[in-house]
Short mmCIF file of C-alpha atoms in Angstrom, two decimals:
data_model
loop_
_atom_site.label_atom_id
_atom_site.label_comp_id
_atom_site.label_asym_id
_atom_site.label_seq_id
_atom_site.Cartn_x
_atom_site.Cartn_y
_atom_site.Cartn_z
CA LYS B 1 0.00 0.00 0.00
CA SER B 2 2.72 2.50 0.94
CA GLY B 3 4.82 1.64 -2.13
CA LEU B 4 7.96 0.87 -0.15
CA ASP B 5 10.62 -1.50 -1.52
CA PRO B 6 9.78 -4.94 -0.10
CA GLY B 7 13.38 -6.19 -0.56
CA GLY B 8 14.37 -5.38 3.04
CA ALA B 9 11.37 -7.27 4.40
CA TRP B 10 12.08 -10.33 2.26
CA HIS B 11 15.72 -10.26 3.39
CA ALA B 12 14.76 -10.01 7.05
CA TRP B 13 12.26 -12.84 6.60
CA GLY B 14 14.91 -14.96 4.85
CA MET B 15 17.37 -14.35 7.69
CA ALA B 16 14.72 -15.34 10.21
CA CYS B 17 14.16 -18.61 8.29
CA LEU B 18 17.90 -19.24 8.28
CA LYS B 19 18.10 -18.70 12.01
CA ALA B 20 15.21 -21.09 12.50
CA GLY B 21 17.12 -23.65 10.44
CA ASN B 22 14.56 -23.73 7.66
CA LEU B 23 16.95 -23.58 4.72
CA ASN B 24 14.46 -24.26 1.91
CA SER B 25 12.11 -21.53 3.09
CA ALA B 26 15.08 -19.13 3.40
CA ARG B 27 16.04 -19.80 -0.24
CA GLU B 28 12.52 -18.94 -1.37
CA LYS B 29 12.49 -15.64 0.56
CA PHE B 30 15.98 -14.61 -0.58
CA ASN B 31 15.05 -15.39 -4.17
CA ARG B 32 12.70 -12.38 -4.03
CA CYS B 33 15.33 -9.86 -2.93
CA LEU B 34 18.75 -11.10 -4.06
CA LYS B 35 19.98 -10.61 -7.63
CA PRO B 36 23.06 -12.02 -9.39
CA PRO B 37 25.79 -9.41 -10.12
CA MET B 38 25.91 -7.79 -13.55
CA ASP B 39 29.62 -8.63 -13.86
CA LEU B 40 30.74 -11.87 -12.23
CA ASN B 41 34.40 -10.84 -12.51
CA GLN B 42 34.13 -7.58 -10.59
CA LEU B 43 36.78 -7.24 -7.88
CA ASN B 44 34.45 -7.37 -4.88
CA HIS B 45 32.42 -9.91 -2.92
CA GLY B 46 29.01 -8.94 -4.31
CA SER B 47 26.10 -7.23 -2.56
CA ARG B 48 26.08 -6.60 1.17
CA LEU B 49 22.90 -8.71 1.50
CA VAL B 50 24.62 -11.81 0.05
CA GLN B 51 27.65 -11.24 2.26
CA ASP B 52 25.38 -11.11 5.33
CA VAL B 53 23.85 -14.47 4.42
CA ILE B 54 27.26 -16.11 3.91
CA GLN B 55 28.63 -14.55 7.09
CA TYR B 56 25.72 -15.93 9.10
CA LEU B 57 25.98 -19.42 7.58
CA GLU B 58 29.71 -19.52 8.25
CA SER B 59 29.66 -18.30 11.81
CA THR B 60 26.45 -19.34 13.50
CA VAL B 61 25.54 -22.57 15.31
CA LYS B 62 24.17 -24.97 12.72
CA PRO B 63 21.12 -26.97 13.89
CA ILE B 64 20.58 -30.39 12.33
CA LEU B 65 17.70 -30.50 9.86
CA ILE B 66 15.18 -33.22 10.72
CA ALA B 67 12.62 -34.30 8.13
CA ASP B 68 9.72 -34.85 10.56
CA ASP B 69 8.72 -32.96 13.66
CA ASP B 70 10.65 -35.15 16.06
CA TYR B 71 12.44 -32.58 18.20
CA PHE B 72 14.26 -35.21 20.23
CA ALA B 73 17.44 -35.59 18.22
CA THR B 74 19.35 -38.81 18.51
CA LEU B 75 22.72 -38.83 20.21
CA ARG B 76 24.49 -39.07 16.87
CA GLU B 77 22.65 -35.99 15.56
CA LEU B 78 23.53 -34.10 18.73
CA GLU B 79 27.20 -34.96 18.23
CA ALA B 80 26.95 -33.76 14.65
CA THR B 81 25.42 -30.47 15.86
CA LEU B 82 28.30 -29.91 18.22
CA ARG B 83 30.80 -30.87 15.56
CA THR B 84 29.38 -28.39 13.03
CA ARG B 85 29.31 -25.55 15.54
CA SER B 86 31.58 -23.72 13.16
CA LEU B 87 32.48 -24.53 9.57
CA SER B 88 36.13 -24.11 10.30
CA LEU B 89 36.01 -26.75 13.00
CA GLU B 90 34.57 -29.48 10.85
CA MET B 91 37.31 -30.89 8.66
CA MET B 92 36.07 -33.76 6.57
CA CYS B 93 37.44 -35.45 3.49
CA GLU B 94 41.11 -34.47 3.89
CA GLY B 95 40.50 -31.02 5.23
CA LYS B 96 37.41 -30.41 3.09
CA ILE B 97 33.92 -29.65 4.33
CA GLN B 98 31.86 -30.45 1.27
CA HIS B 99 29.57 -32.89 3.07
CA ASN B 100 28.31 -30.23 5.44
CA SER B 101 24.84 -29.00 4.53
CA TYR B 102 25.70 -25.44 5.53
CA TYR B 103 28.77 -25.51 3.30
CA GLN B 104 26.52 -26.56 0.42
CA GLU B 105 24.09 -23.80 1.35
CA CYS B 106 26.88 -21.20 1.19
CA LEU B 107 27.84 -22.47 -2.26
CA PHE B 108 24.23 -22.28 -3.42
CA TYR B 109 24.01 -18.57 -2.50
CA LEU B 110 27.49 -17.79 -3.84
CA HIS B 111 26.87 -19.48 -7.19
CA SER B 112 23.41 -17.93 -7.49
CA TYR B 113 24.12 -14.38 -6.30
CA GLY B 114 27.88 -13.98 -5.64
CA THR B 115 30.85 -12.87 -7.72
CA ASN B 116 33.65 -15.19 -8.79
CA LEU B 117 35.93 -13.48 -6.26
CA ALA B 118 33.42 -14.24 -3.47
CA ILE B 119 33.31 -17.93 -4.48
CA ILE B 120 37.12 -18.19 -4.74
CA SER B 121 37.62 -16.40 -1.41
CA PHE B 122 35.11 -18.75 0.26
CA TYR B 123 37.02 -21.80 -0.99
CA MET B 124 40.31 -20.29 0.18
CA ARG B 125 38.91 -19.52 3.66
CA HIS B 126 38.00 -23.16 4.08
CA ASP B 127 41.28 -24.65 2.81
CA CYS B 128 39.76 -25.71 -0.51
CA MET B 129 42.52 -24.19 -2.66
CA ARG B 130 42.13 -26.83 -5.37
CA GLU B 131 38.42 -25.97 -5.80
CA ALA B 132 39.32 -22.25 -5.92
CA LEU B 133 41.86 -22.88 -8.69
CA LEU B 134 39.50 -25.09 -10.71
CA HIS B 135 36.71 -22.50 -10.42
CA LEU B 136 39.12 -19.79 -11.64
CA LEU B 137 40.15 -21.95 -14.57
CA ASN B 138 36.64 -23.12 -15.53
CA LYS B 139 35.26 -19.59 -15.51
CA GLU B 140 38.34 -18.27 -17.38
CA SER B 141 38.48 -15.48 -14.82
CA PRO B 142 40.84 -12.53 -15.33
CA SER B 143 44.26 -12.56 -13.67
CA GLU B 144 43.24 -9.86 -11.14
CA LEU B 145 40.96 -12.45 -9.49
CA PHE B 146 43.85 -14.90 -9.20
CA ILE B 147 46.03 -12.23 -7.55
CA GLU B 148 43.34 -10.95 -5.19
CA GLY B 149 41.58 -14.19 -4.34
CA ILE B 150 44.29 -16.86 -4.40
CA PHE B 151 47.85 -15.56 -4.75
CA ILE B 152 47.89 -12.86 -2.03
CA PRO B 153 46.15 -15.07 0.58
CA SER B 154 48.58 -17.90 -0.30
CA TYR B 155 51.83 -16.03 0.25
CA GLU B 156 50.47 -14.05 3.21
CA GLY B 157 49.34 -17.31 4.82
CA GLY B 158 52.66 -19.07 4.10
CA LYS B 159 51.01 -21.43 1.61
CA LEU B 160 52.91 -20.52 -1.53
CA HIS B 161 54.45 -24.00 -1.83
CA MET B 162 51.02 -25.59 -1.48
CA LEU B 163 49.74 -23.32 -4.26
CA GLU B 164 52.69 -24.22 -6.49
CA ASN B 165 52.15 -27.95 -5.90
CA LEU B 166 48.46 -27.66 -6.79
CA LEU B 167 49.16 -25.64 -9.94
CA GLU B 168 51.57 -28.36 -11.05
CA THR B 169 49.17 -31.18 -10.12
CA ILE B 170 46.33 -29.65 -12.15
CA ASP B 171 48.57 -28.85 -15.13
CA PRO B 172 52.14 -30.28 -15.00
CA GLY B 173 53.24 -28.06 -17.91
CA LEU B 174 51.75 -24.94 -16.19
CA GLU B 175 50.55 -23.70 -19.60
CA SER B 176 46.97 -23.05 -18.45
CA TRP B 177 48.37 -20.97 -15.56
CA GLY B 178 50.74 -18.90 -17.74
CA VAL B 179 48.67 -15.70 -17.79
CA TYR B 180 48.08 -15.89 -14.02
CA LEU B 181 51.72 -16.59 -13.17
CA ILE B 182 53.00 -13.69 -15.31
CA ALA B 183 50.44 -11.40 -13.64
CA ALA B 184 51.66 -12.59 -10.23
CA CYS B 185 55.27 -11.81 -11.22
CA LYS B 186 54.29 -8.28 -12.33
CA TYR B 187 52.39 -7.76 -9.07
CA LEU B 188 55.41 -8.85 -6.99
CA GLN B 189 57.71 -6.60 -9.00
CA ARG B 190 55.41 -3.59 -8.41
CA LYS B 191 55.43 -4.39 -4.70
CA ASN B 192 59.24 -4.88 -4.67
CA TYR B 193 58.77 -8.39 -3.25
CA TYR B 194 61.79 -9.68 -5.15
CA HIS B 195 62.53 -12.73 -2.97
CA ILE B 196 59.03 -14.13 -3.52
CA LEU B 197 59.32 -13.17 -7.20
CA TYR B 198 62.59 -15.10 -7.51
CA GLU B 199 61.07 -18.16 -5.84
CA LEU B 200 58.07 -18.02 -8.19
CA GLN B 201 60.28 -17.64 -11.29
CA GLN B 202 62.27 -20.70 -10.26
CA PHE B 203 59.02 -22.67 -9.82
CA MET B 204 57.92 -21.51 -13.28
CA LYS B 205 61.30 -22.62 -14.69
CA ASP B 206 61.47 -19.15 -16.24
CA HIS B 207 65.26 -19.11 -16.18
CA VAL B 208 65.83 -15.93 -18.20
CA ARG B 209 63.62 -13.83 -15.91
CA ALA B 210 65.11 -15.53 -12.83
CA ALA B 211 68.56 -14.49 -14.09
CA MET B 212 67.31 -10.90 -14.47
CA THR B 213 66.07 -10.95 -10.87
CA CYS B 214 69.50 -12.20 -9.75
CA ILE B 215 71.08 -9.20 -11.53
CA ARG B 216 68.87 -6.97 -9.41
CA PHE B 217 69.93 -8.79 -6.22
CA PHE B 218 73.57 -8.30 -7.22
CA THR B 219 73.42 -4.59 -8.08
CA HIS B 220 70.65 -3.17 -5.88
CA GLY B 221 71.70 -0.98 -2.96
CA ALA B 222 75.45 -1.62 -3.32
CA LYS B 223 77.56 1.48 -2.61
CA SER B 224 81.02 0.00 -3.29
CA TYR B 225 82.75 -2.85 -5.06
CA THR B 226 83.66 -4.20 -1.63
CA GLU B 227 79.92 -4.76 -1.12
CA LEU B 228 79.59 -6.27 -4.61
CA GLY B 229 82.49 -8.57 -3.76
CA GLY B 230 80.31 -10.10 -1.06
CA LYS B 231 77.43 -10.60 -3.52
CA GLN B 232 79.28 -12.63 -6.14
CA THR B 233 77.17 -15.73 -5.47
CA TRP B 234 74.38 -13.95 -7.37
CA LEU B 235 76.64 -13.81 -10.44
CA LEU B 236 77.13 -17.58 -10.21
CA LYS B 237 73.35 -18.03 -9.97
CA ILE B 238 72.83 -15.87 -13.08
CA LYS B 239 75.24 -18.14 -14.98
CA ASP B 240 73.51 -21.27 -13.66
CA HIS B 241 70.08 -20.06 -14.83
CA LEU B 242 71.38 -19.10 -18.28
CA LYS B 243 73.23 -22.41 -18.70
CA VAL B 244 70.12 -24.41 -17.74
CA TYR B 245 68.11 -22.33 -20.24
CA LEU B 246 70.67 -23.08 -22.98
CA GLN B 247 70.43 -26.81 -22.22
CA GLU B 248 66.63 -26.69 -22.39
CA VAL B 249 66.72 -24.79 -25.68
CA SER B 250 69.13 -27.31 -27.24
CA ARG B 251 67.01 -30.22 -25.96
CA SER B 252 63.75 -28.80 -27.28
CA SER B 253 65.25 -27.84 -30.66
CA GLY B 254 65.72 -31.54 -31.39
CA ARG B 255 62.09 -32.29 -30.59
CA LYS B 256 58.92 -30.65 -31.86
CA LYS B 257 58.73 -27.00 -30.84
CA MET B 258 57.28 -26.57 -27.37
CA ALA B 259 54.18 -24.41 -27.27
CA CYS B 260 55.36 -22.61 -24.15
CA THR B 261 54.01 -19.11 -24.22
CA PHE B 262 54.77 -17.54 -20.87
CA ARG B 263 58.47 -18.22 -20.21
CA LYS B 264 60.79 -15.52 -21.54
CA LYS B 265 62.67 -16.56 -24.66
CA MET B 266 66.10 -15.51 -25.83
CA SER B 267 68.34 -16.62 -28.68
CA ALA B 268 71.27 -18.90 -27.84
CA THR B 269 73.63 -16.18 -29.15
CA ASP B 270 72.19 -13.59 -26.75
CA VAL B 271 72.36 -16.01 -23.83
CA SER B 272 76.03 -16.77 -24.57
CA ARG B 273 76.70 -13.03 -24.77
CA HIS B 274 75.07 -12.54 -21.35
CA ILE B 275 77.16 -15.37 -19.87
CA ASN B 276 80.29 -13.58 -21.17
CA THR B 277 79.06 -10.36 -19.56
CA VAL B 278 78.67 -12.17 -16.23
CA ASP B 279 82.21 -13.62 -16.52
CA LEU B 280 83.61 -10.18 -17.27
CA GLN B 281 81.63 -8.62 -14.40
CA MET B 282 83.13 -11.24 -12.08
CA GLU B 283 86.63 -10.21 -13.18
CA VAL B 284 85.79 -6.52 -12.77
CA THR B 285 84.28 -7.18 -9.33
CA LYS B 286 87.33 -9.14 -8.10
CA PHE B 287 89.74 -6.51 -9.45
CA LEU B 288 87.92 -3.46 -8.03
CA HIS B 289 87.21 -5.29 -4.74
CA ARG B 290 90.97 -5.88 -4.43
CA CYS B 291 91.73 -2.22 -5.28
CA GLU B 292 89.28 -0.95 -2.67
CA SER B 293 90.66 -3.34 -0.05
CA SER B 294 94.26 -2.31 -0.73
CA GLY B 295 93.36 1.38 -0.62
CA THR B 296 94.42 2.29 -4.18
CA SER B 297 90.82 3.23 -5.03
CA GLN B 298 90.44 6.95 -5.81
CA MET B 299 87.06 7.42 -7.44
CA THR B 300 83.90 7.96 -5.43
CA GLY B 301 80.91 8.30 -7.71
CA SER B 302 77.28 8.72 -6.67
CA SER B 303 76.16 5.55 -8.45
CA LEU B 304 78.09 2.31 -8.76
CA PRO B 305 78.60 1.33 -12.42
CA THR B 306 78.29 -2.32 -13.49
CA LEU B 307 78.26 -4.05 -16.88
CA PHE B 308 74.51 -4.68 -16.50
CA GLY B 309 73.71 -1.02 -17.21
CA ASN B 310 73.56 0.94 -20.47
CA ASN B 311 76.59 1.79 -22.63
CA ASN B 312 77.40 4.95 -20.65
CA MET B 313 77.55 2.89 -17.47
CA LYS B 314 79.77 0.28 -19.17
CA MET B 315 82.11 3.10 -20.23
CA ASP B 316 82.20 4.23 -16.58
CA VAL B 317 83.21 0.67 -15.59
CA ALA B 318 86.10 0.74 -18.09
CA CYS B 319 87.25 4.14 -16.73
CA LYS B 320 86.95 2.96 -13.14
CA VAL B 321 89.01 -0.18 -13.81
CA MET B 322 91.83 1.83 -15.44
CA LEU B 323 91.90 4.54 -12.77
CA GLU B 324 91.64 2.42 -9.65
CA GLY B 325 94.60 0.07 -10.13
CA LYS B 326 98.11 0.77 -8.87
CA ASN B 327 98.76 2.18 -12.33
CA ILE B 328 97.00 2.40 -15.70
CA GLU B 329 98.65 -0.75 -17.02
CA GLU B 330 97.28 -2.94 -14.21
CA GLY B 331 93.62 -2.45 -15.16
CA PHE B 332 94.03 -1.74 -18.88
CA GLY B 333 93.62 -5.40 -19.96
CA ILE B 334 90.18 -5.78 -18.33
CA ALA B 335 89.07 -2.31 -19.46
CA PHE B 336 90.16 -3.10 -23.03
CA ARG B 337 88.05 -6.29 -23.03
CA VAL B 338 85.04 -4.28 -21.80
CA LEU B 339 85.52 -1.82 -24.68
CA GLN B 340 85.91 -4.65 -27.22
CA ASP B 341 83.08 -6.89 -25.96
CA PHE B 342 80.50 -4.10 -25.96
CA GLN B 343 81.95 -2.20 -28.95
CA LEU B 344 82.17 1.02 -26.99
CA GLU B 345 83.74 4.29 -28.20
CA ALA B 346 87.29 3.63 -27.00
CA THR B 347 88.63 7.15 -27.70
CA ASP B 348 85.88 8.70 -25.55
CA VAL B 349 86.80 6.40 -22.66
CA TYR B 350 90.55 7.02 -23.01
CA SER B 351 89.96 10.79 -23.13
CA LYS B 352 87.80 10.62 -20.02
CA VAL B 353 90.53 8.66 -18.19
CA ALA B 354 93.22 11.10 -19.36
CA LYS B 355 91.20 14.08 -18.04
CA GLN B 356 90.84 12.36 -14.66
CA LEU B 357 94.62 11.79 -14.59
CA VAL B 358 95.23 15.50 -15.32
CA LYS B 359 92.93 16.39 -12.41
CA GLN B 360 94.93 14.01 -10.20
CA GLN B 361 98.17 15.51 -11.65
CA LYS B 362 99.37 12.04 -12.72
CA TYR B 363 101.01 13.19 -15.95
CA SER B 364 103.35 10.19 -16.28
CA GLU B 365 100.25 7.93 -16.12
CA ILE B 366 98.85 9.72 -19.19
CA ARG B 367 101.98 8.72 -21.08
CA GLN B 368 101.50 5.16 -19.76
CA LEU B 369 97.90 5.26 -21.06
CA LEU B 370 99.07 6.36 -24.51
CA LYS B 371 101.64 3.53 -24.54
CA CYS B 372 98.91 0.98 -23.66
CA VAL B 373 96.55 2.40 -26.30
CA ASN B 374 99.22 2.22 -29.02
CA GLU B 375 100.20 -1.32 -28.01
CA SER B 376 96.57 -2.53 -27.96
CA GLY B 377 96.79 -3.09 -31.71
CA VAL B 378 93.39 -1.64 -32.57
CA ALA B 379 94.05 2.07 -32.06
CA ALA B 380 93.63 4.30 -35.09
CA LYS B 381 96.62 6.38 -36.19
CA ASN B 382 95.59 9.59 -34.43
CA ASP B 383 93.91 8.11 -31.32
CA GLY B 384 96.83 8.95 -29.01
CA ASP B 385 97.10 12.48 -30.39
CA ASN B 386 93.35 13.06 -30.01
CA ILE B 387 93.48 11.98 -26.36
CA ILE B 388 96.15 14.62 -25.63
CA LEU B 389 94.33 17.32 -27.65
CA ASN B 390 91.12 16.60 -25.70
CA CYS B 391 93.04 17.04 -22.44
CA LEU B 392 94.68 20.30 -23.54
CA ASN B 393 91.31 21.62 -24.63
CA GLU B 394 90.11 21.37 -21.03
CA PHE B 395 93.28 21.99 -18.97
CA LYS B 396 95.57 24.90 -19.81
CA ASN B 397 97.57 24.81 -16.56
CA ILE B 398 99.63 21.61 -16.99
CA PRO B 399 103.23 22.23 -15.78
CA ALA B 400 105.55 23.20 -18.66
CA GLU B 401 107.83 20.17 -18.49
CA ASP B 402 104.94 17.67 -18.35
CA LEU B 403 103.18 19.55 -21.13
CA ASP B 404 106.25 19.36 -23.39
CA ASN B 405 106.65 15.67 -22.66
CA LEU B 406 103.00 15.01 -23.61
CA ILE B 407 103.21 17.00 -26.84
CA GLN B 408 106.53 15.34 -27.76
CA ASP B 409 104.75 11.97 -27.45
CA MET B 410 102.35 12.93 -30.24
CA ASP B 411 102.77 11.20 -33.61
CA SER B 412 101.70 13.86 -36.07
CA ASP B 413 103.60 17.14 -36.45
CA GLU B 414 100.35 18.82 -37.50
CA ASN B 415 98.82 17.77 -34.17
CA LYS B 416 101.91 18.95 -32.27
CA ILE B 417 101.58 22.38 -33.88
CA GLN B 418 97.87 22.45 -33.00
CA ALA B 419 98.72 21.49 -29.38
CA TYR B 420 101.42 24.20 -29.07
CA VAL B 421 99.03 26.78 -30.49
CA MET B 422 96.30 25.71 -28.02
CA CYS B 423 98.77 26.23 -25.14
CA ASN B 424 99.99 29.53 -26.63
CA LYS B 425 103.54 28.15 -27.12
CA LEU B 426 103.97 29.91 -30.44
CA ARG B 427 107.78 29.61 -30.55
CA SER B 428 107.55 25.79 -30.26
CA ALA B 429 104.78 25.78 -32.91
CA TYR B 430 107.13 27.76 -35.22
CA LEU B 431 110.03 25.32 -34.67
CA VAL B 432 107.87 22.31 -35.69
CA SER B 433 106.31 24.22 -38.61
CA VAL B 434 109.63 25.00 -40.32
CA ARG B 435 110.53 21.29 -40.40
CA GLN B 436 107.61 20.53 -42.75
CA GLU B 437 107.62 20.33 -46.55
CA LYS B 438 108.25 23.81 -47.98
CA THR B 439 104.76 24.70 -49.28
CA ARG B 440 103.06 23.44 -46.13
CA ALA B 441 105.73 25.06 -43.94
CA VAL B 442 105.00 28.46 -45.48
CA GLN B 443 101.26 28.09 -44.71
CA LEU B 444 101.96 27.02 -41.13
CA VAL B 445 104.51 29.76 -40.40
CA GLN B 446 102.15 32.38 -41.85
CA HIS B 447 99.43 31.08 -39.52
CA VAL B 448 101.81 31.23 -36.50
CA ARG B 449 102.89 34.79 -37.46
CA GLN B 450 99.25 35.89 -37.62
CA LEU B 451 98.59 34.39 -34.17
CA ALA B 452 101.74 36.10 -32.78
CA GLU B 453 100.59 39.40 -34.20
CA ASN B 454 97.11 38.96 -32.67
CA SER B 455 98.53 38.11 -29.25
CA GLY B 456 101.23 40.85 -29.35
CA ASP B 457 104.19 38.42 -29.36
CA ASP B 458 106.65 40.58 -31.35
CA VAL B 459 109.62 38.20 -30.94
CA VAL B 460 107.88 35.21 -32.59
CA LYS B 461 106.30 37.50 -35.15
CA ALA B 462 109.78 38.79 -36.15
CA ILE B 463 111.25 35.24 -36.33
CA CYS B 464 108.39 34.13 -38.58
CA ALA B 465 108.73 37.18 -40.82
CA GLN B 466 112.52 36.63 -41.16
CA TRP B 467 112.03 32.93 -42.12
CA LEU B 468 109.31 33.79 -44.62
#
C-alpha cells in the first residue's frame, strides 16, 4: 500500500528462516530480494545482503535438519550439531567440508548471487585451494581475481608451496596458468617483493627472468665494489640459470617445438653473450674489490657502475678499472676487453681517463695510457694524439715540463703544432712548422705569425717574418 521496496522485508524474513534452520524456506524468501551481479568478474564480494547471508551461515551454530517434527534428536545428531558448531572446526574429506549442509548452502548462494571473487575467497577460507583454482580456470576469470583471491592469501598465509604444488598437479606443464603466473610476477615486481618473485620464477622454470632478478639482487643498494664482492654468489646463480636455459633450448630444438608461451625466450647467441658479460663482471668485481681493499681506489661516484647497465655505465666501468689500479697498465687489460666486448667508443673512454689523470696531476700515467693504447693493436693512427688534444682543450695549466713531454709523445707534427698553439707556445709551434715540406711550412709559419701578431708576441712574429 505504501509503495515501499519490499526487498528489506524479504531479506529479514529470509534471515529469520535461516536462524530457524529452515533452509528451503530461506532460499525462497531470498530469491525475491537477491539478484546475481551484472559482472561476475568484478573485484568485490558482491552485494552486502549476500555477504550477510554467507557470514551468518559460516559463523552461526548450525542446527541439524530433521525431516519430521521429532524434536528429540538422537545422540548421533547431537554430536553432529556440536561438531558443526563452526564450519572451520569441521574438517572432513582431507580437510574439506563439502559434506556439510551449511557448506553446500553457502555455495548455493554464492553461485546464485555472488561474484567469482566471493566464491574463490570462500574456498580459500576453508582450505579448498584446489576448488578455488579449478573454479578460476573453468570460468576463465581474469588474472586480477587470481592475484586478489588466491595468490595474495597464499603467500600471506605461508602457503605458496602448497599453491605451487596444486598448480603443477592440475597442469604439469603450467601452460593453463601462464597468464596468471605472469600477472603474479608483475604484481610482486610492483610491490618490490623480489625474494618471492625469484622463488616463483624458479618454480615456473622461467630461467631468463630468474637471471634478471639475480642481476637486481647483485646490483641493488650496493655502494662500493667491496659490497659487490660479497654478492658474487648472485653472479654464479645468473650463470647457472642461463646455462640451464641453454640446455633446455638445445634439448627442445631436437624435438617438436614446445608451445610454451609464458616463459621468456632468448636466442642462444644472446644467452652466450650474457654469460660472457657475467664472466667479465666477475673479473671486474674481483679486481675493483681488491683495489678498494688495498686502498688504491680513488674514485667515489654517486652511483656504482656495473656491466649490466647501459653503454654509458659500461664506459664508466672501463674508466673505473683503469683509474683504480696501482697504475694504468694494471687495469688496462680488463678495461680493453670491456671496450671490445660491448663495442664502446674507446677514444671517448681514453679521453675521459686522461682528463681524470690530469685532475689528479698524474702526468706520467697519461703517457703510460698512450703507450697501452698504441700497443693494444686496434688504435687508429691519431687516437693517441686526439686523447692529448682533448686534455689540452680542457686543462691549460699543466706544468711546462709535463706539457712538453705530452706533446713530444704525439705522432703527427700537425697535431703537435695544433697542441702548441692551443697552449699559446707559439715559438715551439714555429720550430715544428719550419721542419715541414716547404709549401706546407710556409702556410703554417704564416698562420703562427698571424697568431703572434694577434697576441702581441713581437719576438715570434719577427722570427716568422725573417724565415718567410
